[in-house]
Coordinates of C-alpha atoms and ligand atoms in Angstrom, one line a residue:
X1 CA -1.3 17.4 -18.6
X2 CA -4.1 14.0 -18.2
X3 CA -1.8 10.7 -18.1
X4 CA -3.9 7.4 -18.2
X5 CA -2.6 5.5 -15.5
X6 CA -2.7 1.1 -15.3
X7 CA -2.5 -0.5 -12.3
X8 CA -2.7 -4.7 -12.0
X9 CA 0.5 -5.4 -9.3
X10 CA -1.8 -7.6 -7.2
X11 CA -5.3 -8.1 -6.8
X12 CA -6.7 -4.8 -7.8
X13 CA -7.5 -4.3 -11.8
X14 CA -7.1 -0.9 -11.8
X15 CA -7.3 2.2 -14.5
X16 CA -7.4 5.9 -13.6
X17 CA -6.4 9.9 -15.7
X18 CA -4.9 12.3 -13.7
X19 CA -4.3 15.7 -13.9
X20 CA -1.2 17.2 -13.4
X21 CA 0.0 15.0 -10.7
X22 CA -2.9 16.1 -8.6
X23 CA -6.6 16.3 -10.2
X24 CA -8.2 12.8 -10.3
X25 CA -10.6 13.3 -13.1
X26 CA -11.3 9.2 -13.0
X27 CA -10.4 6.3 -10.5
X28 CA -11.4 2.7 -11.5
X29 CA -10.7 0.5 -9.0
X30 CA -11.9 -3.3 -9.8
X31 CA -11.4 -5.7 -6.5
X32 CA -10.8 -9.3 -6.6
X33 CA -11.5 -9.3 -3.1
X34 CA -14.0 -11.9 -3.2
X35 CA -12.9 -14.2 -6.0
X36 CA -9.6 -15.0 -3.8
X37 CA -11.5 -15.0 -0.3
X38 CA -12.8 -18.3 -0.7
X39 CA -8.8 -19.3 -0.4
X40 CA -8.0 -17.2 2.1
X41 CA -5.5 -15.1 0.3
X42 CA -4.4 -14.2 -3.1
X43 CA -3.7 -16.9 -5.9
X44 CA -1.2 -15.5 -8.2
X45 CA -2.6 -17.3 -11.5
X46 CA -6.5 -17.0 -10.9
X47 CA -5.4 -12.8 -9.9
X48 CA -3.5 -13.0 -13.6
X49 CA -6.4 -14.4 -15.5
X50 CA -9.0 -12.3 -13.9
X51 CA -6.8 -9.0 -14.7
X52 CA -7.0 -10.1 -18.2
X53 CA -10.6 -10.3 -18.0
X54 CA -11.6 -6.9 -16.2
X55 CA -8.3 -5.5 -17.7
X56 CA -10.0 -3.4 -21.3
X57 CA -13.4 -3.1 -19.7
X58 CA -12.0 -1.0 -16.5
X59 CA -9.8 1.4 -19.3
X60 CA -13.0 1.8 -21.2
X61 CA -14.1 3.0 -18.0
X62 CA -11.4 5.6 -16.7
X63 CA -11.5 7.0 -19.6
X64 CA -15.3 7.6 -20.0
X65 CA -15.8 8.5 -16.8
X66 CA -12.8 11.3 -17.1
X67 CA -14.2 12.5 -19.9
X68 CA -11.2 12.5 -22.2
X69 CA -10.4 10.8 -25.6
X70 CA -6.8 9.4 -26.6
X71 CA -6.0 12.7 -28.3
X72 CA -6.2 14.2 -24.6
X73 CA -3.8 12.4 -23.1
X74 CA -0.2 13.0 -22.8
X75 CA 0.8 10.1 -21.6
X76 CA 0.4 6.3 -20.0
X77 CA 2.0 5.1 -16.9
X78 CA 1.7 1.8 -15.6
X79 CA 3.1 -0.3 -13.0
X80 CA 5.9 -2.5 -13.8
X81 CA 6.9 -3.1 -9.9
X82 CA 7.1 -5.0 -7.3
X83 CA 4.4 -7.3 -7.3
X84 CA 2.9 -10.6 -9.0
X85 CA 5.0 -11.9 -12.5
X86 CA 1.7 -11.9 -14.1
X87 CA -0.9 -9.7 -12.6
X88 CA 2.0 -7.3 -13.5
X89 CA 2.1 -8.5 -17.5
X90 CA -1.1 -7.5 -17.8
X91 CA -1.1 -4.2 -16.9
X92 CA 2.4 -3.5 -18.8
X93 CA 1.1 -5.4 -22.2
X94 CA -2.1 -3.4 -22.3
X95 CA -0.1 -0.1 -21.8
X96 CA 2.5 -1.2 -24.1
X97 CA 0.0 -1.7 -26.7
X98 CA -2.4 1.4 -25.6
X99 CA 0.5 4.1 -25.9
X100 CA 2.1 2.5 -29.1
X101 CA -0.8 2.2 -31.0
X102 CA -2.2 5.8 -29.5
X103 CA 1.9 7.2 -30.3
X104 CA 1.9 8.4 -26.7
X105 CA 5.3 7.8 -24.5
X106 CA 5.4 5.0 -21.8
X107 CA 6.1 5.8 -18.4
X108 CA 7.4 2.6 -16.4
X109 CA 6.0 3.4 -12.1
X110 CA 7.2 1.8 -9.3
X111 CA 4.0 0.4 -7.1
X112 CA 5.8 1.7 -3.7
X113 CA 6.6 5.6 -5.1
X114 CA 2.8 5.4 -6.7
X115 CA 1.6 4.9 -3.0
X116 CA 4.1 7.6 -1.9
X117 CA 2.5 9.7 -4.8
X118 CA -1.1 9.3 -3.5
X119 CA -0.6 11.9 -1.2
X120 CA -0.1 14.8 -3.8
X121 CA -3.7 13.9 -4.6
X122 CA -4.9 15.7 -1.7
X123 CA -4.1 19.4 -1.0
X124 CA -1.9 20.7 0.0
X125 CA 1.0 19.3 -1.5
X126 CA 3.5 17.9 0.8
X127 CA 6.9 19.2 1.9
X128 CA 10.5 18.2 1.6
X129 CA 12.4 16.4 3.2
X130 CA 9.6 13.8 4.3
X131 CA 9.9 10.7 6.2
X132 CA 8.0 8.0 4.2
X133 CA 6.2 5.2 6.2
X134 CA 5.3 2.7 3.1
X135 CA 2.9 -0.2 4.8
X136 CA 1.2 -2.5 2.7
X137 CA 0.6 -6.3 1.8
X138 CA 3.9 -7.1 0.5
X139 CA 5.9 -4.3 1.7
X140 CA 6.8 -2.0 4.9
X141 CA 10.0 0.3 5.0
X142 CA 10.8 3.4 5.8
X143 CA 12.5 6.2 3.7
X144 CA 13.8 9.8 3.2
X145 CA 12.2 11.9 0.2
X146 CA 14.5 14.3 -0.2
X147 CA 12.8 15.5 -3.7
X148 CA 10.6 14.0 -6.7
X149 CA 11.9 10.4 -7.2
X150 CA 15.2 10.7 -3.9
X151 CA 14.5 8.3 -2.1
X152 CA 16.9 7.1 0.8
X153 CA 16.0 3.4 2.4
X154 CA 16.0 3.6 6.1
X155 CA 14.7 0.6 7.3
X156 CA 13.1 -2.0 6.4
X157 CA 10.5 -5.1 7.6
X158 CA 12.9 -8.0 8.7
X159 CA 10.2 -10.7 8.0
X160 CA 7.1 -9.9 7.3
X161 CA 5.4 -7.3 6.2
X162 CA 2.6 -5.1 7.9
X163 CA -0.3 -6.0 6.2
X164 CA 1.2 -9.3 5.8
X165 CA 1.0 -9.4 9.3
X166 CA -2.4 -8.3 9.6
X167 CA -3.2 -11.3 6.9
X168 CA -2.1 -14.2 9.2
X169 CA -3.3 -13.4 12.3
X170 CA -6.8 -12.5 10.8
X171 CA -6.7 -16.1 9.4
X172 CA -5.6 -17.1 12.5
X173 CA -8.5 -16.0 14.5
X174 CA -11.1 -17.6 11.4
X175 CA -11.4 -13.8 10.7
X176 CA -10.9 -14.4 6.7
X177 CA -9.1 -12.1 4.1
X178 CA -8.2 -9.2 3.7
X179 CA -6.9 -9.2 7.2
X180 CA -6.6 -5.5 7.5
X181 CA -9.7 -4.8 7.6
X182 CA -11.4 -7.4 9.3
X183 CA -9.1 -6.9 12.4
X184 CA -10.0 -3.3 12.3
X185 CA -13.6 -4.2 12.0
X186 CA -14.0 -6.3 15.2
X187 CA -11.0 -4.3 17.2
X188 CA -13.2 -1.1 16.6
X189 CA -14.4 0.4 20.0
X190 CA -12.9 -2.3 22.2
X191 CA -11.3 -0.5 25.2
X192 CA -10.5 -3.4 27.4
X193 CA -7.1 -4.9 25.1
X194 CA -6.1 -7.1 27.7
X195 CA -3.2 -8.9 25.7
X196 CA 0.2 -8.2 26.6
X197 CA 1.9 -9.0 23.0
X198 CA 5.3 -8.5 22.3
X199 CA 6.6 -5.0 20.3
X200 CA 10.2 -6.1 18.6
X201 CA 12.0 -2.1 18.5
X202 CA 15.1 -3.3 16.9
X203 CA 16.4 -0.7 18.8
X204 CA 19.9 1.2 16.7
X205 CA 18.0 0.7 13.3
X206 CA 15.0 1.4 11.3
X207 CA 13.8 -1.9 10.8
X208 CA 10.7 -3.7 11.7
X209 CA 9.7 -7.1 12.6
X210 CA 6.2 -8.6 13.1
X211 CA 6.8 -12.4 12.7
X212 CA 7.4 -12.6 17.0
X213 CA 4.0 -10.6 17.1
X214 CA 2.5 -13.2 15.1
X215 CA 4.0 -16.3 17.1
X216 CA 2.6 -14.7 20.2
X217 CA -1.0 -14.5 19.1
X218 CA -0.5 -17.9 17.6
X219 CA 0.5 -19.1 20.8
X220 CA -2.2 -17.8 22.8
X221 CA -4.9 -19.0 20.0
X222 CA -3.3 -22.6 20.3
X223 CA -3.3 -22.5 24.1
X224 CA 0.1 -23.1 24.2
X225 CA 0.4 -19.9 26.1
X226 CA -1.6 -18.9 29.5
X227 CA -4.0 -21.6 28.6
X228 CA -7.5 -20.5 29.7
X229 CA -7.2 -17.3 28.9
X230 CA -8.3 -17.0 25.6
X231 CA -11.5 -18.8 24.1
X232 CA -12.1 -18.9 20.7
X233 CA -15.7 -19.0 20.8
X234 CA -16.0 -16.3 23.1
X235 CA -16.7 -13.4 21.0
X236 CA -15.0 -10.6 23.3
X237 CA -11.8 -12.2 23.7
X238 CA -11.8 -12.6 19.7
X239 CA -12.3 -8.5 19.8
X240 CA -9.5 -7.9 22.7
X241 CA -6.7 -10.0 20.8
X242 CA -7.6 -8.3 17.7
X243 CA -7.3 -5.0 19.4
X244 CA -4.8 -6.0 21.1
X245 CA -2.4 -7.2 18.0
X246 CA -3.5 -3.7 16.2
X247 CA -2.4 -1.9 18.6
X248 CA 1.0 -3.6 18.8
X249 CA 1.4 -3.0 15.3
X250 CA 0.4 0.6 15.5
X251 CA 2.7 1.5 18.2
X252 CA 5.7 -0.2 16.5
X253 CA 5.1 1.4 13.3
X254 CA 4.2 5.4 14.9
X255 CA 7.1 5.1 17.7
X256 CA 9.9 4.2 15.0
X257 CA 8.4 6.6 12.0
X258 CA 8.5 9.6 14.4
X259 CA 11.9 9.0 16.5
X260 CA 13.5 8.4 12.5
X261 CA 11.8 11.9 11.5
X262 CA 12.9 13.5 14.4
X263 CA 16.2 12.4 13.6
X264 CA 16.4 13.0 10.1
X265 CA 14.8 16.5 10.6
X266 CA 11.9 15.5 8.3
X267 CA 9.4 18.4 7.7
X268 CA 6.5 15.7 7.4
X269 CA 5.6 12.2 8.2
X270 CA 3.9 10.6 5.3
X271 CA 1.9 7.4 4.6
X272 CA 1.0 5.4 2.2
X273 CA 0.5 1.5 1.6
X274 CA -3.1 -0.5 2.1
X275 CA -2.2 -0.3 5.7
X276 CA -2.0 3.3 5.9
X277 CA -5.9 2.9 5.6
X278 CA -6.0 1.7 9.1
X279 CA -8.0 4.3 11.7
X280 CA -6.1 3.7 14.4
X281 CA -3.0 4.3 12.8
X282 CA -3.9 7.7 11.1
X283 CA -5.2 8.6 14.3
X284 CA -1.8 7.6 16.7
X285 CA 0.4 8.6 14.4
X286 CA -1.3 11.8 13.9
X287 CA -2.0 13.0 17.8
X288 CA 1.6 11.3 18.7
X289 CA 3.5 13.6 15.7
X290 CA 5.1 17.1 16.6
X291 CA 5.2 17.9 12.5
X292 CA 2.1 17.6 10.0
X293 CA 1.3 13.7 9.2
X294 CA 0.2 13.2 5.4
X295 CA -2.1 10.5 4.5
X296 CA -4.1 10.3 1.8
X297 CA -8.5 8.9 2.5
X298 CA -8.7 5.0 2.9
X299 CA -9.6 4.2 -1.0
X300 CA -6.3 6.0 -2.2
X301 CA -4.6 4.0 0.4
X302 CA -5.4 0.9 -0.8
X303 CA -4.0 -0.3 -4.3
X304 CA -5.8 2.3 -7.3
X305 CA -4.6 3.5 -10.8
X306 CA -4.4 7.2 -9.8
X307 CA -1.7 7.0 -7.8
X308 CA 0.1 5.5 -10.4
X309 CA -0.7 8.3 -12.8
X310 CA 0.1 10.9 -10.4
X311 CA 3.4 9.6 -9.9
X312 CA 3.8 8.7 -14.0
X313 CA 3.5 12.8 -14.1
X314 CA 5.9 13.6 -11.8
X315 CA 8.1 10.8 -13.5
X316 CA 7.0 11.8 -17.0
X317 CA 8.1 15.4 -16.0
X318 CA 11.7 14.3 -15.4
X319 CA 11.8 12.8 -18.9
X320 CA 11.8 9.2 -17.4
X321 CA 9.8 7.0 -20.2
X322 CA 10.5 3.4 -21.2
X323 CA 10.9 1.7 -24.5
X324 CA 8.5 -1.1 -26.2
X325 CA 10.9 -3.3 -24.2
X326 CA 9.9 -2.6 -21.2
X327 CA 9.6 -5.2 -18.9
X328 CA 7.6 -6.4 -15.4
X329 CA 10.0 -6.3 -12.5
X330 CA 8.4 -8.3 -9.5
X331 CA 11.0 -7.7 -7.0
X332 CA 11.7 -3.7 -7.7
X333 CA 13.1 -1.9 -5.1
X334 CA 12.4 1.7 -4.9
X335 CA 16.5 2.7 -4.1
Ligands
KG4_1 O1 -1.2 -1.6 -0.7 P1 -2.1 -2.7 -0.7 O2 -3.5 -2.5 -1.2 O3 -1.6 -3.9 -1.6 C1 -0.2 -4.1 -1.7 O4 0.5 -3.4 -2.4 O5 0.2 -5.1 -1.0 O6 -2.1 -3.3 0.7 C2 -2.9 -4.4 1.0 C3 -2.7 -4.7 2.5 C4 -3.3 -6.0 3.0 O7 -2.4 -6.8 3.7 C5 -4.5 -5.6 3.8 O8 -4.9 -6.5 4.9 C6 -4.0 -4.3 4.4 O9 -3.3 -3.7 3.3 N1 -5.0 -3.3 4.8 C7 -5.2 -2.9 6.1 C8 -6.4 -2.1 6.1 N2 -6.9 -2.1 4.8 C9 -6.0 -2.8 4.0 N3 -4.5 -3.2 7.2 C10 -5.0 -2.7 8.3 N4 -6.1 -1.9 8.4 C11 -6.8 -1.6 7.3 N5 -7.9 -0.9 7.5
ZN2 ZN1 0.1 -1.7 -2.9

């Protein structure tokens, strides 16, 4: 069964068809990376317009590149949650009008289960009951997957969110956006750290918070801390406080996801989220886990269409489709 699959939540104008939940047969991903660089993070109405732009064009695409006409496709899924108000109209108008025109059902995805659902991409499939670590720009939580679509919150980010995090203290250090990977970038092979930052454990619950983290490295870059110790034109310190915040992060986010598996007896660990992309955190959070860690490659991390599809199958299956009046939902939870 091939589901088209529309993707727009954010910055990523994105179209892929999907096999049965698990074949990607095409994966259009187009980035806006650069146009919002310039202002150092994403700006909801110029993200809106270009979706409308790239929005046909990327379709055209997916579906070309798959290989498929309308006639072989079963259905279309499309985000309608959490994210931008109008990024997200996009997508939902085009697949409104895509699936009513083609007669083919609607199937309404949650952004946060599609990254959950990038991980059946990859074989094998994963195993129930997981522990979900979901880290990404505008999100970080932890859940229980008990089954297709159960989903029990654990925890939650306090403040801000991972990748969030990763955002300000890039821009911080002049680094520029996305944060994620710029960190990465410059923290990559740097042995000496040599920042002692804060970790906030929150002990007694599953929730996370980063916003102390990124007071502390504020402090240090404004001198208002240990003044002396860190100089902004030197180069090496730039690299140790960038390795030293990712590695804050990292042990946060592996230390709570495996004590909360352990405790809920969780087969697997799985990620999923832009952040999940992060090499140091696949790495730690795979040598540190006693059960198999799923993670799907970097690009399917990150935000993409076939995620979205795979999940619309999964959903689809269940019978879950929408109506023409389906709406955009920007602050979706996922329980
Ligand atoms: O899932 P995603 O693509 O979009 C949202 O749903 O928010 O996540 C984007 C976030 C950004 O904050 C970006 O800085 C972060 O994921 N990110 C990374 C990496 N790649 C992307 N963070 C750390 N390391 C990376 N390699
Ligand atoms: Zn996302």
């Amino acid at each position: 069964m091939k589901i088209l699959g529309i993707e727009t939540s954010c910055d990523e104008t994105a179209a892929a068809v999907v096999e049965d939940g698990v074949t990607i047969l095409s994966n259009v991903v187009a980035s806006q990376e650069q146009l919002h660089a310039r202002f150092g993070g994403i700006v909801p109405e110029v993200a809106s317009r270009q979706h409308l732009l790239t929005m046909v064009p990327v379709v055209q695409e997916a579906l070309a590149r798959a290989g498929v006409g309308w006639d072989d496709l079963a259905a279309v899924a499309v985000t309608h949650g959490p994210g931008l108000a109008g990024s997200l109209l996009v997508g939902v108008s085009m697949a409104k009008s895509l699936a009513f025109s083609r007669r083919l059902p609607l199937v309404p995805v949650n952004h946060l289960e599609g990254h959950i659902y990038a991980n059946w991409l990859a074989s094998p499939v994963p195993e129930f009951p997981l522990v979900c670590l979901i880290v990404s720009g505008g999100h970080t939580g932890l859940f229980l997957m008990e089954g297709h679509g159960q989903y029990k919150s654990l925890g939650q980010t306090r403040d801000d969110a991972a990748g969030e995090a990763f955002d300000k203290v890039a821009r911080l250090l002049g680094l520029g956006f996305p944060g994620g990977p710029a960190i990465q970038r410059i923290a990559q092979g740097v042995e000496a750290r040599g920042y002692a930052l804060p970790r906030a454990w929150l002990r007694g619950t599953d929730d996370f918070s980063f916003s102390g983290l990124k007071t502390a490295v504020l402090r240090l870059v404004k001198g208002q801390e240990n003044a002396g110790s860190f100089t902004p034109e030197d180069s090496k310190d730039m690299a140790r406080m960038a390795a030293s915040f990712q590695e804050a992060v990292v042990d946060v986010l592996v230390t709570k996801t495996l004590e909360t598996a352990q405790r809920e007896g969780a087969r697997e660990v799985l990620l999923g989220g832009g952040v999940a992309a992060n090499l140091l955190l696949r790495d730690e959070m795979a040598a540190r886990s006693p059960i198999p860690v799923r993670v799907a490659p970097p690009h399917l991390c990150t935000d993409n269409a076939a995620m979205i599809a795979a999940c619309g199958y999964f959903r689809f299956r269940e019978g879950h489709t929408a109506g023409w009046d389906l709406d955009v939902h920007p602050s979706l939870k996922l329980t």
